[in-house]
Tab-separated table of C-alpha atoms (C1' of nucleotides) and ligand atoms in Angstrom:
chain	number	residue	atom	x	y	z
A	35	MET	CA	16.497	-25.475	17.928
A	36	LYS	CA	14.372	-26.246	20.923
A	37	ASP	CA	14.028	-22.570	21.653
A	38	THR	CA	12.550	-21.747	18.352
A	39	ASP	CA	10.288	-24.665	18.687
A	40	ASP	CA	8.954	-23.506	21.952
A	41	LYS	CA	8.318	-20.042	20.702
A	42	LEU	CA	6.153	-21.546	18.054
A	43	THR	CA	4.268	-23.977	20.210
A	44	ASN	CA	3.670	-21.386	22.763
A	45	ARG	CA	1.770	-19.352	20.226
A	46	ASN	CA	-0.116	-22.508	19.048
A	47	ILE	CA	1.842	-22.802	15.759
A	48	LYS	CA	2.875	-26.311	14.649
A	49	PRO	CA	6.666	-26.179	14.375
A	50	THR	CA	7.416	-27.262	10.827
A	51	ALA	CA	10.913	-26.980	9.343
A	52	MET	CA	9.826	-24.114	7.241
A	53	ARG	CA	8.345	-22.184	10.139
A	54	GLU	CA	11.465	-22.644	12.218
A	55	LEU	CA	13.548	-21.355	9.427
A	56	VAL	CA	11.379	-18.207	9.013
A	57	LEU	CA	11.318	-17.559	12.763
A	58	ASP	CA	15.013	-17.884	12.954
A	59	ILE	CA	15.488	-15.334	10.122
A	60	LEU	CA	12.967	-12.984	11.818
A	61	THR	CA	14.768	-13.317	15.118
A	62	GLU	CA	18.125	-12.322	13.503
A	63	GLN	CA	16.763	-9.089	12.089
A	64	LYS	CA	17.505	-5.682	13.524
A	65	MET	CA	14.818	-4.128	11.388
A	66	ALA	CA	11.341	-5.056	10.081
A	67	ILE	CA	11.347	-6.985	6.782
A	68	SER	CA	8.876	-7.473	4.007
A	69	LEU	CA	7.724	-10.657	2.371
A	70	SER	CA	10.144	-10.110	-0.620
A	71	ASP	CA	13.000	-9.334	1.818
A	72	LEU	CA	12.309	-12.595	3.446
A	73	GLU	CA	12.105	-14.432	0.150
A	74	GLN	CA	15.600	-13.233	-0.734
A	75	LYS	CA	17.105	-14.677	2.423
A	76	PHE	CA	16.473	-18.190	0.954
A	77	HIS	CA	18.326	-19.566	-1.908
A	78	LYS	CA	15.378	-21.336	-3.148
A	79	SER	CA	11.892	-20.596	-1.694
A	80	ASP	CA	8.220	-20.255	-2.510
A	81	LYS	CA	6.780	-16.845	-2.005
A	82	VAL	CA	3.296	-18.255	-1.235
A	83	THR	CA	4.561	-20.513	1.519
A	84	LEU	CA	6.363	-17.677	3.058
A	85	TYR	CA	3.420	-15.389	2.643
A	86	ARG	CA	1.142	-17.990	4.398
A	87	THR	CA	3.799	-18.461	7.134
A	88	LEU	CA	3.852	-14.756	7.873
A	89	LYS	CA	-0.013	-14.693	7.855
A	90	THR	CA	-0.052	-17.521	10.400
A	91	PHE	CA	2.658	-15.881	12.571
A	92	GLU	CA	0.685	-12.608	12.605
A	93	GLU	CA	-2.589	-14.300	13.280
A	94	LYS	CA	-1.040	-16.061	16.243
A	95	LYS	CA	0.552	-12.851	17.404
A	96	LEU	CA	4.129	-14.010	16.996
A	97	ILE	CA	4.867	-11.128	14.762
A	98	HIS	CA	3.193	-7.815	13.895
A	99	SER	CA	2.869	-6.020	10.610
A	100	ILE	CA	3.868	-2.432	9.947
A	101	ASP	CA	2.401	-0.455	7.023
A	102	ASP	CA	5.181	2.027	6.540
A	103	GLY	CA	3.826	3.502	3.316
A	104	THR	CA	6.461	2.071	1.090
A	105	GLY	CA	4.054	-0.228	-0.582
A	106	ALA	CA	5.349	-3.412	1.034
A	107	VAL	CA	4.182	-4.302	4.526
A	108	LYS	CA	6.970	-5.098	6.935
A	109	TYR	CA	6.993	-7.667	9.695
A	110	ALA	CA	8.845	-7.844	13.068
A	111	LEU	CA	8.737	-10.079	16.066
A	112	CYS	CA	6.380	-9.329	18.886
A	113	LYS	CA	7.612	-9.442	22.493
A	114	GLU	CA	6.983	-12.620	24.342
A	115	SER	CA	4.135	-11.073	26.262
A	116	CYS	CA	2.549	-9.100	23.347
A	117	GLN	CA	-1.114	-9.529	22.668
A	118	CYS	CA	-1.131	-6.837	20.028
A	119	HIS	CA	-3.763	-4.811	22.028
A	120	PRO	CA	-3.752	-1.073	21.611
A	121	GLU	CA	-1.838	-0.750	24.942
A	122	ASP	CA	0.845	-3.190	23.696
A	123	LEU	CA	1.556	-1.131	20.526
A	124	HIS	CA	4.705	0.934	19.915
A	125	VAL	CA	5.747	3.496	17.379
A	126	HIS	CA	7.534	2.562	14.175
A	127	PHE	CA	10.176	4.605	12.231
A	128	PHE	CA	10.914	4.692	8.574
A	129	CYS	CA	14.295	6.200	7.555
A	130	LEU	CA	14.062	8.174	4.383
A	131	LYS	CA	17.751	7.674	3.835
A	132	CYS	CA	18.454	4.044	4.468
A	133	GLN	CA	14.914	3.035	3.845
A	134	HIS	CA	14.884	0.823	6.848
A	135	THR	CA	11.877	0.385	9.117
A	136	PHE	CA	12.441	0.002	12.870
A	137	CYS	CA	10.374	-0.810	15.776
A	138	LEU	CA	10.704	1.819	18.459
A	139	SER	CA	9.795	-0.854	21.060
A	140	ASP	CA	10.349	1.541	23.942
A	141	ILE	CA	7.994	4.259	22.628
A	142	PRO	CA	4.373	3.361	23.250
A	143	ILE	CA	1.827	4.827	21.023
A	144	PRO	CA	0.280	7.803	22.903
A	145	SER	CA	-3.334	7.272	23.787
A	146	ILE	CA	-5.837	9.341	21.813
A	147	ASN	CA	-9.116	10.895	22.849
A	148	LEU	CA	-11.441	9.880	20.017
A	149	PRO	CA	-14.813	11.557	19.369
A	150	VAL	CA	-17.758	10.123	21.214
A	151	ASN	CA	-18.908	6.710	20.152
A	152	PHE	CA	-15.828	5.725	18.335
A	153	SER	CA	-14.233	2.530	19.547
A	154	ILE	CA	-10.663	1.558	18.949
A	155	GLU	CA	-9.122	-1.787	17.996
A	156	ASN	CA	-5.769	-1.052	16.513
A	157	ILE	CA	-3.313	1.723	15.727
A	158	ASN	CA	-0.681	2.128	13.124
A	159	MET	CA	1.742	4.965	13.824
A	160	VAL	CA	4.817	5.439	11.597
A	161	VAL	CA	7.118	8.378	11.903
A	162	LYS	CA	9.255	9.180	8.889
A	163	GLY	CA	12.547	10.934	9.111
A	164	VAL	CA	16.252	10.128	9.307
A	165	CYS	CA	17.548	7.599	11.658
A	166	SER	CA	20.575	8.075	14.061
A	167	SER	CA	22.999	6.040	11.853
A	168	CYS	CA	22.041	8.062	8.833
A	169	ASN	CA	22.186	11.369	10.794
A	170	ASP	CA	26.019	10.678	11.237
B	112	MET	CA	-16.432	28.229	-10.398
B	113	LYS	CA	-14.256	31.013	-9.372
B	114	ASP	CA	-13.763	29.663	-5.894
B	115	THR	CA	-12.420	26.327	-7.149
B	116	ASP	CA	-10.202	28.259	-9.466
B	117	ASP	CA	-8.750	30.340	-6.704
B	118	LYS	CA	-8.004	27.344	-4.544
B	119	LEU	CA	-6.003	25.938	-7.289
B	120	THR	CA	-4.107	29.076	-8.307
B	121	ASN	CA	-3.442	29.786	-4.553
B	122	ARG	CA	-1.575	26.596	-4.497
B	123	ASN	CA	0.262	27.259	-7.719
B	124	ILE	CA	-1.715	24.699	-9.696
B	125	LYS	CA	-2.812	25.763	-13.289
B	126	PRO	CA	-6.693	25.552	-13.140
B	127	THR	CA	-7.627	23.172	-15.948
B	128	ALA	CA	-11.102	21.686	-16.463
B	129	MET	CA	-10.055	18.348	-15.249
B	130	ARG	CA	-8.458	19.708	-12.127
B	131	GLU	CA	-11.474	21.798	-11.268
B	132	LEU	CA	-13.623	18.750	-11.624
B	133	VAL	CA	-11.419	16.709	-9.421
B	134	LEU	CA	-11.152	19.448	-6.762
B	135	ASP	CA	-14.984	19.725	-6.716
B	136	ILE	CA	-15.404	16.085	-6.168
B	137	LEU	CA	-12.867	16.055	-3.373
B	138	THR	CA	-14.543	19.014	-1.803
B	139	GLU	CA	-17.890	17.252	-1.724
B	140	GLN	CA	-16.546	14.162	0.148
B	141	LYS	CA	-17.109	13.632	3.822
B	142	MET	CA	-14.434	10.998	3.888
B	143	ALA	CA	-11.137	10.248	2.269
B	144	ILE	CA	-11.256	8.574	-1.141
B	145	SER	CA	-8.838	6.480	-3.123
B	146	LEU	CA	-7.774	6.872	-6.768
B	147	SER	CA	-10.212	4.123	-7.858
B	148	ASP	CA	-13.108	5.752	-5.724
B	149	LEU	CA	-12.344	8.962	-7.619
B	150	GLU	CA	-12.280	7.093	-10.944
B	151	GLN	CA	-15.787	5.788	-10.319
B	152	LYS	CA	-17.286	9.235	-9.708
B	153	PHE	CA	-16.789	9.925	-13.491
B	154	HIS	CA	-18.724	8.238	-16.142
B	155	LYS	CA	-15.713	8.207	-18.419
B	156	SER	CA	-12.315	8.925	-17.098
B	157	ASP	CA	-8.681	8.019	-17.378
B	158	LYS	CA	-7.124	6.667	-14.336
B	159	VAL	CA	-3.634	8.006	-15.247
B	160	THR	CA	-4.938	11.545	-15.558
B	161	LEU	CA	-6.632	11.271	-12.127
B	162	TYR	CA	-3.506	9.790	-10.676
B	163	ARG	CA	-1.353	12.610	-11.948
B	164	THR	CA	-3.883	15.154	-10.752
B	165	LEU	CA	-3.814	13.691	-7.280
B	166	LYS	CA	-0.004	13.580	-7.378
B	167	THR	CA	0.047	17.297	-8.368
B	168	PHE	CA	-2.537	18.209	-5.668
B	169	GLU	CA	-0.505	16.383	-3.078
B	170	GLU	CA	2.814	17.998	-4.134
B	171	LYS	CA	1.292	21.395	-3.885
B	172	LYS	CA	-0.197	20.552	-0.558
B	173	LEU	CA	-3.836	21.021	-1.673
B	174	ILE	CA	-4.587	17.387	-0.460
B	175	HIS	CA	-2.831	15.044	1.845
B	176	SER	CA	-2.581	11.290	1.509
B	177	ILE	CA	-3.563	8.597	4.084
B	178	ASP	CA	-2.139	5.224	4.132
B	179	ASP	CA	-4.909	3.309	6.026
B	180	GLY	CA	-3.527	-0.163	5.474
B	181	THR	CA	-6.320	-1.220	3.105
B	182	GLY	CA	-3.913	-1.361	0.190
B	183	ALA	CA	-5.254	1.782	-1.516
B	184	VAL	CA	-3.985	5.201	-0.458
B	185	LYS	CA	-6.748	7.646	0.434
B	186	TYR	CA	-6.828	11.371	-0.270
B	187	ALA	CA	-8.514	14.284	1.509
B	188	LEU	CA	-8.408	18.104	1.246
B	189	CYS	CA	-5.925	19.956	3.393
B	190	LYS	CA	-7.054	22.987	5.343
B	191	GLU	CA	-6.373	26.250	3.622
B	192	SER	CA	-3.454	26.999	5.914
B	193	CYS	CA	-1.922	23.616	5.927
B	194	GLN	CA	1.673	23.200	5.019
B	195	CYS	CA	1.604	19.475	5.885
B	196	HIS	CA	4.393	19.918	8.488
B	197	PRO	CA	4.405	17.498	11.415
B	198	GLU	CA	2.670	20.158	13.550
B	199	ASP	CA	-0.139	20.438	10.990
B	200	LEU	CA	-0.923	16.798	11.015
B	201	HIS	CA	-4.056	15.142	12.374
B	202	VAL	CA	-5.057	11.585	13.303
B	203	HIS	CA	-6.996	9.387	10.808
B	204	PHE	CA	-9.646	6.884	11.547
B	205	PHE	CA	-10.523	3.788	9.620
B	206	CYS	CA	-13.732	2.088	10.404
B	207	LEU	CA	-13.687	-1.648	10.281
B	208	LYS	CA	-17.329	-1.854	9.668
B	209	CYS	CA	-18.188	0.724	6.955
B	210	GLN	CA	-14.540	0.636	5.685
B	211	HIS	CA	-14.482	4.387	5.483
B	212	THR	CA	-11.413	6.523	6.240
B	213	PHE	CA	-11.991	9.812	8.047
B	214	CYS	CA	-9.913	12.792	8.830
B	215	LEU	CA	-10.112	13.478	12.598
B	216	SER	CA	-9.127	17.104	11.759
B	217	ASP	CA	-9.490	18.251	15.365
B	218	ILE	CA	-7.143	15.606	16.762
B	219	PRO	CA	-3.568	16.566	16.287
B	220	ILE	CA	-0.990	13.859	16.171
B	221	PRO	CA	0.645	13.768	19.702
B	222	SER	CA	4.339	14.690	19.665
B	223	ILE	CA	6.745	11.871	20.221
B	224	ASN	CA	10.017	11.832	21.954
B	225	LEU	CA	12.222	10.033	19.481
B	226	PRO	CA	15.556	8.455	20.490
B	227	VAL	CA	18.620	10.795	20.135
B	228	ASN	CA	19.680	11.676	16.657
B	229	PHE	CA	16.466	10.741	15.026
B	230	SER	CA	14.955	13.545	13.019
B	231	ILE	CA	11.454	13.744	11.921
B	232	GLU	CA	9.776	14.790	8.661
B	233	ASN	CA	6.319	13.238	8.659
B	234	ILE	CA	3.957	11.005	10.597
B	235	ASN	CA	1.077	8.737	9.593
B	236	MET	CA	-1.216	7.794	12.364
B	237	VAL	CA	-4.218	5.691	11.627
B	238	VAL	CA	-6.593	4.350	14.310
B	239	LYS	CA	-8.779	1.405	13.460
B	240	GLY	CA	-12.014	0.662	15.149
B	241	VAL	CA	-15.736	1.306	14.678
B	242	CYS	CA	-16.988	4.785	13.875
B	243	SER	CA	-19.888	6.583	15.691
B	244	SER	CA	-22.360	5.858	12.814
B	245	CYS	CA	-21.580	2.168	12.945
B	246	ASN	CA	-21.670	1.990	16.719
B	247	ASP	CA	-25.412	2.853	16.500
C	169	DA	C1'	-2.092	-49.374	7.126
C	170	DA	C1'	-5.946	-46.429	5.710
C	171	DG	C1'	-8.066	-42.218	6.322
C	172	DT	C1'	-8.118	-37.406	7.669
C	173	DT	C1'	-6.216	-33.093	8.352
C	174	DT	C1'	-2.669	-29.669	7.642
C	175	DA	C1'	1.301	-27.591	5.168
C	176	DT	C1'	3.762	-26.838	0.975
C	177	DG	C1'	4.754	-25.723	-4.010
C	178	DC	C1'	3.425	-24.228	-8.474
C	179	DA	C1'	0.667	-21.524	-11.745
C	180	DA	C1'	-2.100	-18.172	-12.589
C	181	DC	C1'	-4.627	-14.049	-11.289
C	182	DT	C1'	-5.965	-9.278	-9.163
C	183	DG	C1'	-5.493	-4.555	-8.405
C	184	DA	C1'	-2.840	-0.462	-7.113
C	185	DG	C1'	0.417	2.171	-8.846
C	186	DT	C1'	3.475	3.673	-12.489
C	187	DT	C1'	5.969	4.845	-17.124
C	188	DG	C1'	6.427	6.007	-22.039
C	189	DC	C1'	4.725	8.166	-25.747
C	190	DA	C1'	1.815	10.669	-28.854
C	191	DA	C1'	-2.035	13.845	-29.364
C	192	DA	C1'	-4.283	17.948	-27.502
C	193	DC	C1'	-4.145	21.944	-25.537
C	194	DT	C1'	-2.164	26.532	-23.646
C	195	DA	C1'	0.921	30.386	-23.335
C	196	DA	C1'	4.431	33.045	-25.141
C	197	DT	C1'	6.744	35.027	-29.054
C	198	DC	C1'	6.929	36.782	-33.436
D	115	DG	C1'	-2.795	34.998	-36.678
D	116	DA	C1'	0.830	31.903	-37.379
D	117	DT	C1'	4.901	29.589	-34.993
D	118	DT	C1'	6.969	27.818	-31.443
D	119	DA	C1'	7.660	25.802	-26.818
D	120	DG	C1'	5.849	23.945	-22.653
D	121	DT	C1'	2.238	21.601	-20.289
D	122	DT	C1'	-1.648	18.474	-19.691
D	123	DT	C1'	-4.243	14.572	-21.086
D	124	DG	C1'	-5.346	9.815	-22.960
D	125	DC	C1'	-4.167	5.304	-24.120
D	126	DA	C1'	-1.321	1.130	-23.775
D	127	DA	C1'	1.472	-1.441	-21.509
D	128	DC	C1'	4.017	-2.734	-17.556
D	129	DT	C1'	5.580	-3.608	-12.464
D	130	DC	C1'	5.066	-5.584	-8.153
D	131	DA	C1'	2.740	-6.823	-3.745
D	132	DG	C1'	-0.640	-9.617	-2.462
D	133	DT	C1'	-3.772	-13.408	-3.108
D	134	DT	C1'	-6.505	-17.754	-4.803
D	135	DG	C1'	-6.982	-22.448	-6.514
D	136	DC	C1'	-5.470	-26.766	-6.777
D	137	DA	C1'	-2.465	-30.726	-6.570
D	138	DT	C1'	0.924	-33.011	-3.987
D	139	DA	C1'	3.408	-34.065	0.355
D	140	DA	C1'	3.735	-34.525	5.066
D	141	DA	C1'	1.856	-34.993	9.629
D	142	DC	C1'	-1.398	-36.593	12.741
D	143	DT	C1'	-5.616	-40.123	13.899
D	144	DT	C1'	-7.844	-44.331	14.217
E	359	MN	MN1	7.205	-3.104	15.857
E	360	MN	MN1	-6.787	13.990	6.911
E	361	ZN	ZN1	18.652	5.395	8.208
E	362	ZN	ZN1	-18.176	3.028	10.170
DNA sequence: AAGTTTATGCAACTGAGTTGCAAACTAATC
DNA sequence: GATTAGTTTGCAACTCAGTTGCATAAACTT
């Protein structure tokens, strides 16, 4: 898995076996997953190690986190070029039927005119509704 | 407190002593507060009663909830006319310095062009940064 | 190889949110 | 006013995501 390895080193993350496994799983996902989702993809695993792996990945901007209001933060891969600046961010969607959280990677978060003297560092925008698969 | 009383009955909430107290506290706040914030405004109180009070208020659209990513959901009063429809919603702001969460009641959530077949029921948009008071 | 740093695994804890149940209270009926 | 039925409140106990501490293991450094 030289590719996985590179993705890690490119983000200044030491490529351990554990981290490669986690990155591979994250790469496979079509939707954002939570820590406990991730835990269940292993037969035997330690929640804390996975927790710290996700923290490291997020810190190094390999993944981003989504607070979708379900009580469990979800994670999804960032694009190669992503620096998680406000301009880089996209809208997320939580489907009330299938309970899945998706990146709407093509929909940038619209810019907001904040009141004077407010400065901005980050935005979390989650739309809730029914996804196309569930809208038959 | 006939006014408080009316606000409750207008939303079809039976005006008990407890609920009037909670509504009064919520009315006083300049920022959104969490369940435990609310709990601390009482000398002696029961978290569960406050929890259920907030749930009732939210259900009846007297208040709305804000998931600001801090791990504790915040609550703030709705406007008299609010029905909590997507058009009624506004942006929220979380200050990374003072850790306060504000309603930016004057800033409506911009409308989003979702992919085909996605339907929308609700939006949570939280901007994080530094508020005007903290930006001296 | 010895020493140093970093990653992993296990146990134990925190804190938000939630449920069940019994007592208190309120409203409706007789 | 007493009886009943429905609603609200208070207490205990629980769930579950997230987190910390610490000991061991593995990876680099000299
Ligand atoms: Mn995303
Ligand atoms: Mn608000
Ligand atoms: Zn769906
Ligand atoms: Zn501030």
